[in-house]
Coordinates of C-alpha atoms and ligand atoms in Angstrom, one line a residue:
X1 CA 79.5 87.2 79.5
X2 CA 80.3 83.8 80.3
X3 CA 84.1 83.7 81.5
X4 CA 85.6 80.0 81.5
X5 CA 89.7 80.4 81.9
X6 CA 92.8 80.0 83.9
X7 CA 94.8 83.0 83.5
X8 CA 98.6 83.4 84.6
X9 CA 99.2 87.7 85.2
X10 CA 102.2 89.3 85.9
X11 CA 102.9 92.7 86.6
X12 CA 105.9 94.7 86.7
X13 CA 105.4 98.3 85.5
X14 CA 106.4 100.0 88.8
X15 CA 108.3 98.7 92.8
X16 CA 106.4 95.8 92.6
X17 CA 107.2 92.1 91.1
X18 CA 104.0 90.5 91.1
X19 CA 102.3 87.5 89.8
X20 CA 98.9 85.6 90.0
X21 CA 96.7 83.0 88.8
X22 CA 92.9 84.1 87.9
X23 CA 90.1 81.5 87.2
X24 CA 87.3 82.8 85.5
X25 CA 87.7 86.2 85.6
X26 CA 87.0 87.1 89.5
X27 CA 88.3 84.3 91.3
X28 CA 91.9 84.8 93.2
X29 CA 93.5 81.4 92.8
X30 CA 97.0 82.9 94.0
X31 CA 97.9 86.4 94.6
X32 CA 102.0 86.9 95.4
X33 CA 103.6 90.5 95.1
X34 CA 107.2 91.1 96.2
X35 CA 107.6 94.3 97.3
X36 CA 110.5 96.3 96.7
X37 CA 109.3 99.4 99.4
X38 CA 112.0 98.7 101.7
X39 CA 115.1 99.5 99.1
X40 CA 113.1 102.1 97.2
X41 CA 112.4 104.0 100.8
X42 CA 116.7 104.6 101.2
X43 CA 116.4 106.4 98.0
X44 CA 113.3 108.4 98.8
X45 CA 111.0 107.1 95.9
X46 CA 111.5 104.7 93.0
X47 CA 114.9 104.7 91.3
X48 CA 114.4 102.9 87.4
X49 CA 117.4 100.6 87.4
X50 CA 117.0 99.9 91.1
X51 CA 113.4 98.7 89.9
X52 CA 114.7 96.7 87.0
X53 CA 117.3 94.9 89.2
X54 CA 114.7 94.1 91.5
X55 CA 112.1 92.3 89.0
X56 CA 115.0 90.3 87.5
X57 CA 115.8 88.7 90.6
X58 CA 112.4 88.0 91.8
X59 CA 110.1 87.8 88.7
X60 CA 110.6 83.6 87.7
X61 CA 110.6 82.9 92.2
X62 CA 107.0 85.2 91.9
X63 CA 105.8 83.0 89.0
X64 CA 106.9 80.0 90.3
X65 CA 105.4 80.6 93.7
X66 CA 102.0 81.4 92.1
X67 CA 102.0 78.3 90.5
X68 CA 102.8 76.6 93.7
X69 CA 100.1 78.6 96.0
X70 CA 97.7 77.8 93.5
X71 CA 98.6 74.2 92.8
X72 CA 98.3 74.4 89.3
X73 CA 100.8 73.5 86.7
X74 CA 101.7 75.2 83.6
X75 CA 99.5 73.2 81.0
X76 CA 96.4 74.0 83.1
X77 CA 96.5 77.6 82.1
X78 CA 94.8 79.5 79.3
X79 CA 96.8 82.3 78.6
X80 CA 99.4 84.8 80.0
X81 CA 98.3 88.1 80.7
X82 CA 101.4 90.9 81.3
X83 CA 101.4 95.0 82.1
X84 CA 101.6 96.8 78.7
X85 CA 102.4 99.8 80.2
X86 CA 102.1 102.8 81.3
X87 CA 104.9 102.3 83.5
X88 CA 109.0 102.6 83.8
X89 CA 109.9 100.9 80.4
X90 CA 112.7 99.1 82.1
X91 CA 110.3 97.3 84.6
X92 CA 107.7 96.7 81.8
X93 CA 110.4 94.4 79.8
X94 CA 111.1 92.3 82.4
X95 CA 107.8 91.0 83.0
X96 CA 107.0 91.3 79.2
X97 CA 110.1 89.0 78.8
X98 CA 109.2 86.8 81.4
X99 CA 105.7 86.6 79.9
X100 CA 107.2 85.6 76.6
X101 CA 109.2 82.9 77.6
X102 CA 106.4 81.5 79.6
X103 CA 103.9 81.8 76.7
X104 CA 106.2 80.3 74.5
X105 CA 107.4 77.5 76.4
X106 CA 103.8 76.3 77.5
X107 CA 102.7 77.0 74.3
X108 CA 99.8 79.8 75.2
X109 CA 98.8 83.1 74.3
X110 CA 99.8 86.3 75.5
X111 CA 97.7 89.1 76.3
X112 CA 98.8 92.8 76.8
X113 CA 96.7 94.8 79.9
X114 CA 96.8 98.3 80.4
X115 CA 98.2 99.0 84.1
X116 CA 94.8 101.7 84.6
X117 CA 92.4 99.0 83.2
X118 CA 93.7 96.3 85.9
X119 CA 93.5 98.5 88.7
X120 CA 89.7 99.1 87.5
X121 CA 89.5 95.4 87.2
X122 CA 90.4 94.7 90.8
X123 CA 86.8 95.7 91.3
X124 CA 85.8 92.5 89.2
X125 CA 87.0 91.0 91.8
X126 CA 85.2 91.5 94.7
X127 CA 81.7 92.1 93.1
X128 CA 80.0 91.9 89.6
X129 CA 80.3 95.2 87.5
X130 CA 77.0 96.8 86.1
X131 CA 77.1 99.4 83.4
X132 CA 78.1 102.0 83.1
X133 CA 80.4 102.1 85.5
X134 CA 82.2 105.2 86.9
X135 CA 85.4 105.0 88.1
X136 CA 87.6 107.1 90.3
X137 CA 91.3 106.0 89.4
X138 CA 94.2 107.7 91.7
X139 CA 97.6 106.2 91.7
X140 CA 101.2 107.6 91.7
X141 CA 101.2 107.8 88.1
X142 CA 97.3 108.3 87.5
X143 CA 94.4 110.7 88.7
X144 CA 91.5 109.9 86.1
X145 CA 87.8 110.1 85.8
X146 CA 86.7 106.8 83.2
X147 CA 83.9 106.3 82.3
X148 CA 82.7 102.7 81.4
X149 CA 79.7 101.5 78.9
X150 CA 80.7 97.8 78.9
X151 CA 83.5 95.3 79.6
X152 CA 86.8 96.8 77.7
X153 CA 85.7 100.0 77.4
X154 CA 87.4 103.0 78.5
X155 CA 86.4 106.5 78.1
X156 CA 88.6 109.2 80.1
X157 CA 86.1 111.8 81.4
X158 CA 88.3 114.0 83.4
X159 CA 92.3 113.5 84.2
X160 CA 95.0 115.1 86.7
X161 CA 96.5 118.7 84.6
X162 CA 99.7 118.0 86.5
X163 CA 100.8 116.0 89.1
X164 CA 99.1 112.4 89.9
X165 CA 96.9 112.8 93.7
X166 CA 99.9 110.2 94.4
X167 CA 102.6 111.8 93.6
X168 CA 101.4 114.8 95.4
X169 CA 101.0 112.7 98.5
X170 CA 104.3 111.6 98.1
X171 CA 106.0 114.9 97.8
X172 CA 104.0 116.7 100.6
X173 CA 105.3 113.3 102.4
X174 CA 108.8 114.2 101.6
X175 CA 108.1 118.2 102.7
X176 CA 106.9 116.3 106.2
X177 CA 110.2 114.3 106.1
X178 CA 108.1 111.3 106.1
X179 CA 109.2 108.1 104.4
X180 CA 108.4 106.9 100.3
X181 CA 105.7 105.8 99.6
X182 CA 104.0 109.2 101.6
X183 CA 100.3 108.6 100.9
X184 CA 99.9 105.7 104.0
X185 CA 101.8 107.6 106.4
X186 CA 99.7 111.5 105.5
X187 CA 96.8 109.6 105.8
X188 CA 98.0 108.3 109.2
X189 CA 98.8 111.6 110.5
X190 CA 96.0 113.4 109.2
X191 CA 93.7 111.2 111.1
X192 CA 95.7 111.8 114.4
X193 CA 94.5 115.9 114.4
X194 CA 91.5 117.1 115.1
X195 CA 92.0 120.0 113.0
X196 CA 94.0 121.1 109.5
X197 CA 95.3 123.9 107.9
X198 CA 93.5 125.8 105.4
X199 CA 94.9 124.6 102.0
X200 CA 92.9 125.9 98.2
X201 CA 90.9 123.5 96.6
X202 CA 91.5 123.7 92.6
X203 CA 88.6 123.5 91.4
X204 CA 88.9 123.9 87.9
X205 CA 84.9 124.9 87.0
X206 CA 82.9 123.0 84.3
X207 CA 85.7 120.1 83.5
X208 CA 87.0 116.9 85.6
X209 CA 90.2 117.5 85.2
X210 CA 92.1 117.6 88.2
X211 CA 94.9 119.9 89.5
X212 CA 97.1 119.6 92.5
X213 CA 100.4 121.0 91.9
X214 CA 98.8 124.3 93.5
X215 CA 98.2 122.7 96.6
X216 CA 101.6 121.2 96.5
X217 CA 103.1 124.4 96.4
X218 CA 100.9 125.9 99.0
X219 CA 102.0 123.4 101.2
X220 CA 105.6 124.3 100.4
X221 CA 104.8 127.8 100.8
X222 CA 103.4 127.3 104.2
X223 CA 106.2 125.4 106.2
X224 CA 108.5 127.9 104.3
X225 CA 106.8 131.2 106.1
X226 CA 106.7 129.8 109.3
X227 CA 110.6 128.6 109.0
X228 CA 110.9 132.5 108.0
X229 CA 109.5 133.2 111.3
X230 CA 111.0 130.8 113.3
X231 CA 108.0 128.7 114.3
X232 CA 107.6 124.8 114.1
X233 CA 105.0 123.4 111.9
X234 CA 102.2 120.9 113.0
X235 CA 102.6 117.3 110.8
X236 CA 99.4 116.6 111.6
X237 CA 97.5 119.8 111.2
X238 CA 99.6 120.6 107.4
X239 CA 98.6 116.5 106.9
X240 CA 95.0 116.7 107.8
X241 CA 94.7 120.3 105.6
X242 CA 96.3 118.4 102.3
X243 CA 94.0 115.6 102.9
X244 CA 90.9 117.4 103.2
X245 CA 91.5 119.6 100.4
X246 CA 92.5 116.4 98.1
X247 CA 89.5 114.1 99.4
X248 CA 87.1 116.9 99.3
X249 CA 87.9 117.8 95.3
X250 CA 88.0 114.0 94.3
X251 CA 84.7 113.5 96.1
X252 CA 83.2 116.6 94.4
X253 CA 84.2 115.9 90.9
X254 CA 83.1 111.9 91.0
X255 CA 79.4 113.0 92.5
X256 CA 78.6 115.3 90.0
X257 CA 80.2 113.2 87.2
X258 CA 78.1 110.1 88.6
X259 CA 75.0 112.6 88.3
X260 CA 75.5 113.6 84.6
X261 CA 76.3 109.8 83.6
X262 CA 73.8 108.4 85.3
X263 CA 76.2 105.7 86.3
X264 CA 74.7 102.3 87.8
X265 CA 77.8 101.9 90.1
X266 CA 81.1 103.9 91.3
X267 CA 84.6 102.5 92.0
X268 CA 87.6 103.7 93.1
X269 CA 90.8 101.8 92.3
X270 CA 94.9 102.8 92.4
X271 CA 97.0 103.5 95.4
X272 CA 95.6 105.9 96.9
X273 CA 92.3 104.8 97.0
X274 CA 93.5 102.6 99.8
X275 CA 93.5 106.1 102.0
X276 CA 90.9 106.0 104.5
X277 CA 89.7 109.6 104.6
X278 CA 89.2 108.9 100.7
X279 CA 87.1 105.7 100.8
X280 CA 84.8 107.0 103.8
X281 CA 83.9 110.4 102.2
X282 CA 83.6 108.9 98.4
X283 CA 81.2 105.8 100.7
X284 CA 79.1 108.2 102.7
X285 CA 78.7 110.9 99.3
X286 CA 77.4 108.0 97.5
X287 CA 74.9 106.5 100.2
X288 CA 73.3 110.0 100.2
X289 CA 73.3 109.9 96.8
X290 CA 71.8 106.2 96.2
X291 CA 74.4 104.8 94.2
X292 CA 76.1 101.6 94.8
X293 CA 79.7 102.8 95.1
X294 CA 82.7 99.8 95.7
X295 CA 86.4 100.0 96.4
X296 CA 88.8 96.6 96.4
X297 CA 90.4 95.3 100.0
X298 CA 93.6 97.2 100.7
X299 CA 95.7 94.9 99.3
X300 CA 94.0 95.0 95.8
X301 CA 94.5 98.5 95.8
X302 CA 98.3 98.8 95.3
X303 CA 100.1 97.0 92.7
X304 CA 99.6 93.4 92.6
X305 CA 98.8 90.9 89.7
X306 CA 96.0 89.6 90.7
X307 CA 93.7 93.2 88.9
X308 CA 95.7 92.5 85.8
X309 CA 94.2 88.6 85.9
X310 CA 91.1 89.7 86.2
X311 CA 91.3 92.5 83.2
X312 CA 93.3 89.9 80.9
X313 CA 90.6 87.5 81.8
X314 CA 88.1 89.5 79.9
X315 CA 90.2 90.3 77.1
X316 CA 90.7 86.7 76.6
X317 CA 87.2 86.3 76.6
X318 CA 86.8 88.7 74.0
X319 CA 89.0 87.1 71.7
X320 CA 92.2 89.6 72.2
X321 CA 95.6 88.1 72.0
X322 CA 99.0 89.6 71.8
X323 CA 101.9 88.1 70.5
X324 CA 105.5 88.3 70.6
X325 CA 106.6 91.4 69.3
X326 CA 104.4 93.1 72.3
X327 CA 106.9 95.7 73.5
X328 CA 107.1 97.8 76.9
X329 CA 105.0 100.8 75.5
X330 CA 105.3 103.4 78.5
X331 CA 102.7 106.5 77.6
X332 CA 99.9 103.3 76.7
X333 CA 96.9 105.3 76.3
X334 CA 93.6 104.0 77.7
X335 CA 91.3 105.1 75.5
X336 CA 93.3 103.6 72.6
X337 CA 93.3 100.4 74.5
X338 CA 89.8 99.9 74.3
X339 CA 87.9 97.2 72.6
Ligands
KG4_401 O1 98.6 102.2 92.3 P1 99.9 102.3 93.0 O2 100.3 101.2 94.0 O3 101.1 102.4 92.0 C1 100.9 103.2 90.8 O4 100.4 102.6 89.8 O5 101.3 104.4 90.8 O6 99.9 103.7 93.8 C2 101.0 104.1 94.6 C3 100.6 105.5 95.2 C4 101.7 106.1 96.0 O7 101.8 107.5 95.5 C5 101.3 106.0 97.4 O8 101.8 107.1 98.2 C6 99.8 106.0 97.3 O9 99.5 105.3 96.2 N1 99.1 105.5 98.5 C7 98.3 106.2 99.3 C8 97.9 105.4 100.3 N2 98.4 104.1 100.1 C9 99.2 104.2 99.0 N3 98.0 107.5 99.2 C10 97.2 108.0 100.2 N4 96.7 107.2 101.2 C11 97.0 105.9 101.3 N5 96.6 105.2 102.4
ZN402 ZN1 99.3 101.1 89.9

């Protein structure tokens, strides 16, 4: 598909304020995301009005300074493209709002994306996709299998029964008295021992879903009996045992699901597939296995605006537009969202 636009994206479904301007569907122009990791960390996760207060301050500086970086000016755009949700409906508005008032004072279209789709689409921007595509999607709010034929379509293979592999990163993080967000810092840890604990793996045969509340609470259960008896646990060994058990499942459950779809590429995308013990296993899995298999930079990752660019770039191209009644929708199914 030929992809000839200038996109302006802004996303604020979650801690971050972010905004970025996309040319032709895979080129960063600008890429700014203000962070809010610092406040959220005295409250020990994400607080929704603390968000919300956040984005209203920051979100027309964070435009404006994309503009800047990118040293464009409003009538050079093509469209707006905002987060649709899922997210904290609070945050959502802000940036819809902000979207709005851009769209409508430059005279350009909006465009809804679906948080899940952009952090998928962060892969468009480091190399070309070829279909179908598998992707491993594992974020604080999302652990999914999707499956993808062609551009704008999503089909959900396999998702997370309970808690997101994000959230249980973050609350094992808070069982290790570790700082919010926990995912960097387990992942820190767990590389500094040489061995881990000996945590189940849910398996859950024949399906993708994905379980990991079970682990959570055999975490739990673990520093709890040796409190009982008095003994200290090892961070590093009860870090390493989590991971392992995590990394091992994800790994499992996107092999065999590349297998049956006979995918032509893998990708991982969301939070936590910034974790290093995730990204070598899933790399070295899929080099035995012959399949090309690609995860964004770091920073591409986490939330940022630049993913939901490169996702509204499509959609433009494919002749979607929103309009003004677009609304924070929270629970935003993917598979609804597809084209
Ligand atoms: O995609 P994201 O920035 O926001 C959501 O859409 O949820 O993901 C945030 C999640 C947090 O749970 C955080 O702990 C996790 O990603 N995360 C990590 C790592 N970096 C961020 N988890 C494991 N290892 C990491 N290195
Ligand atoms: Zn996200």
């Amino acid at each position: 598909m030929e992809n000839q636009n200038i996109i302006l994206a802004i996303e604020t479904s979650c801690d971050e304020t972010a905004a970025s301007i996309i040319r032709n569907g895979s080129e960063i122009v600008s890429n700014v995301v203000s962070s809010q990791i610092e406040s959220q960390t005295r409250f020990g996760g994400v607080v929704p009005e603390v968000a919300s207060r956040h984005h209203v301050e920051k979100i027309s500086l964070v435009i404006e300074k994309a503009l800047k970086d990118a040293n464009l000016e409003p009538q050079d755009l093509d469209a707006v493209a905002v987060t649709e949700g899922p997210g904290l409906v609070g945050a959502l508005l802000i940036g819809i709002n902000a979207a709005k008032a851009f769209a409508f004072a430059h005279g350009l279209p909006i465009i809804g994306v679906h948080h899940i789709a952009g952090h998928i689409y962060a892969n468009a921007l480091v190399q070309n996709m070829e279909f179908p595509v598998l992707a491993l999607v594992v974020s604080g709010g999302h652990t999914e299998l999707v499956l993808m034929k062609e551009h704008g379509h999503f089909e959900v293979i396999g998702e997370t029964r309970d808690d997101a592999a994000g959230e249980a990163y973050d609350k094992v993080a808070r069982v290790l008295n570790l700082p919010y967000p926990g995912g960097p810092h387990i992942d820190r840890l767990a590389h500094s021992a040489s061995e881990g604990v000996e945590f189940p793996r849910a398996w859950l045969d024949n399906s993708y879903d994905f379980s990991f509340s079970g682990l959570k609470s055999a975490v739990i259960n673990y520093k709890h009996n040796l409190e009982q008896r008095g003994e200290d646990i090892v961070p590093g060994m009860v870090a390493k045992g989590f991971q392992d058990s995590v990394v091992e499942v994800l790994t499992t459950k996107t092999v065999r699901a590349a297998r049956e779809f006979q995918v032509k590429q893998v990708i991982a995308a969301g939070g936590v597939s910034a974790n290093k013990g995730l990204r070598n296993s899933l790399e070295q899995a899929f080099q035995k296995e012959g399949i090309p298999f690609y995860v964004p930079p770091l920073n591409l990752c986490t939330d940022n605006a630049a993913m939901i660019g490169a996702a509204g770039s499509y959609m433009y191209q494919a002749g979607i537009r929103g309009n003004m009644s677009m609304n924070g929708n929270p629970g935003l199914d993917l598979k609804s969202w597809s084209i």
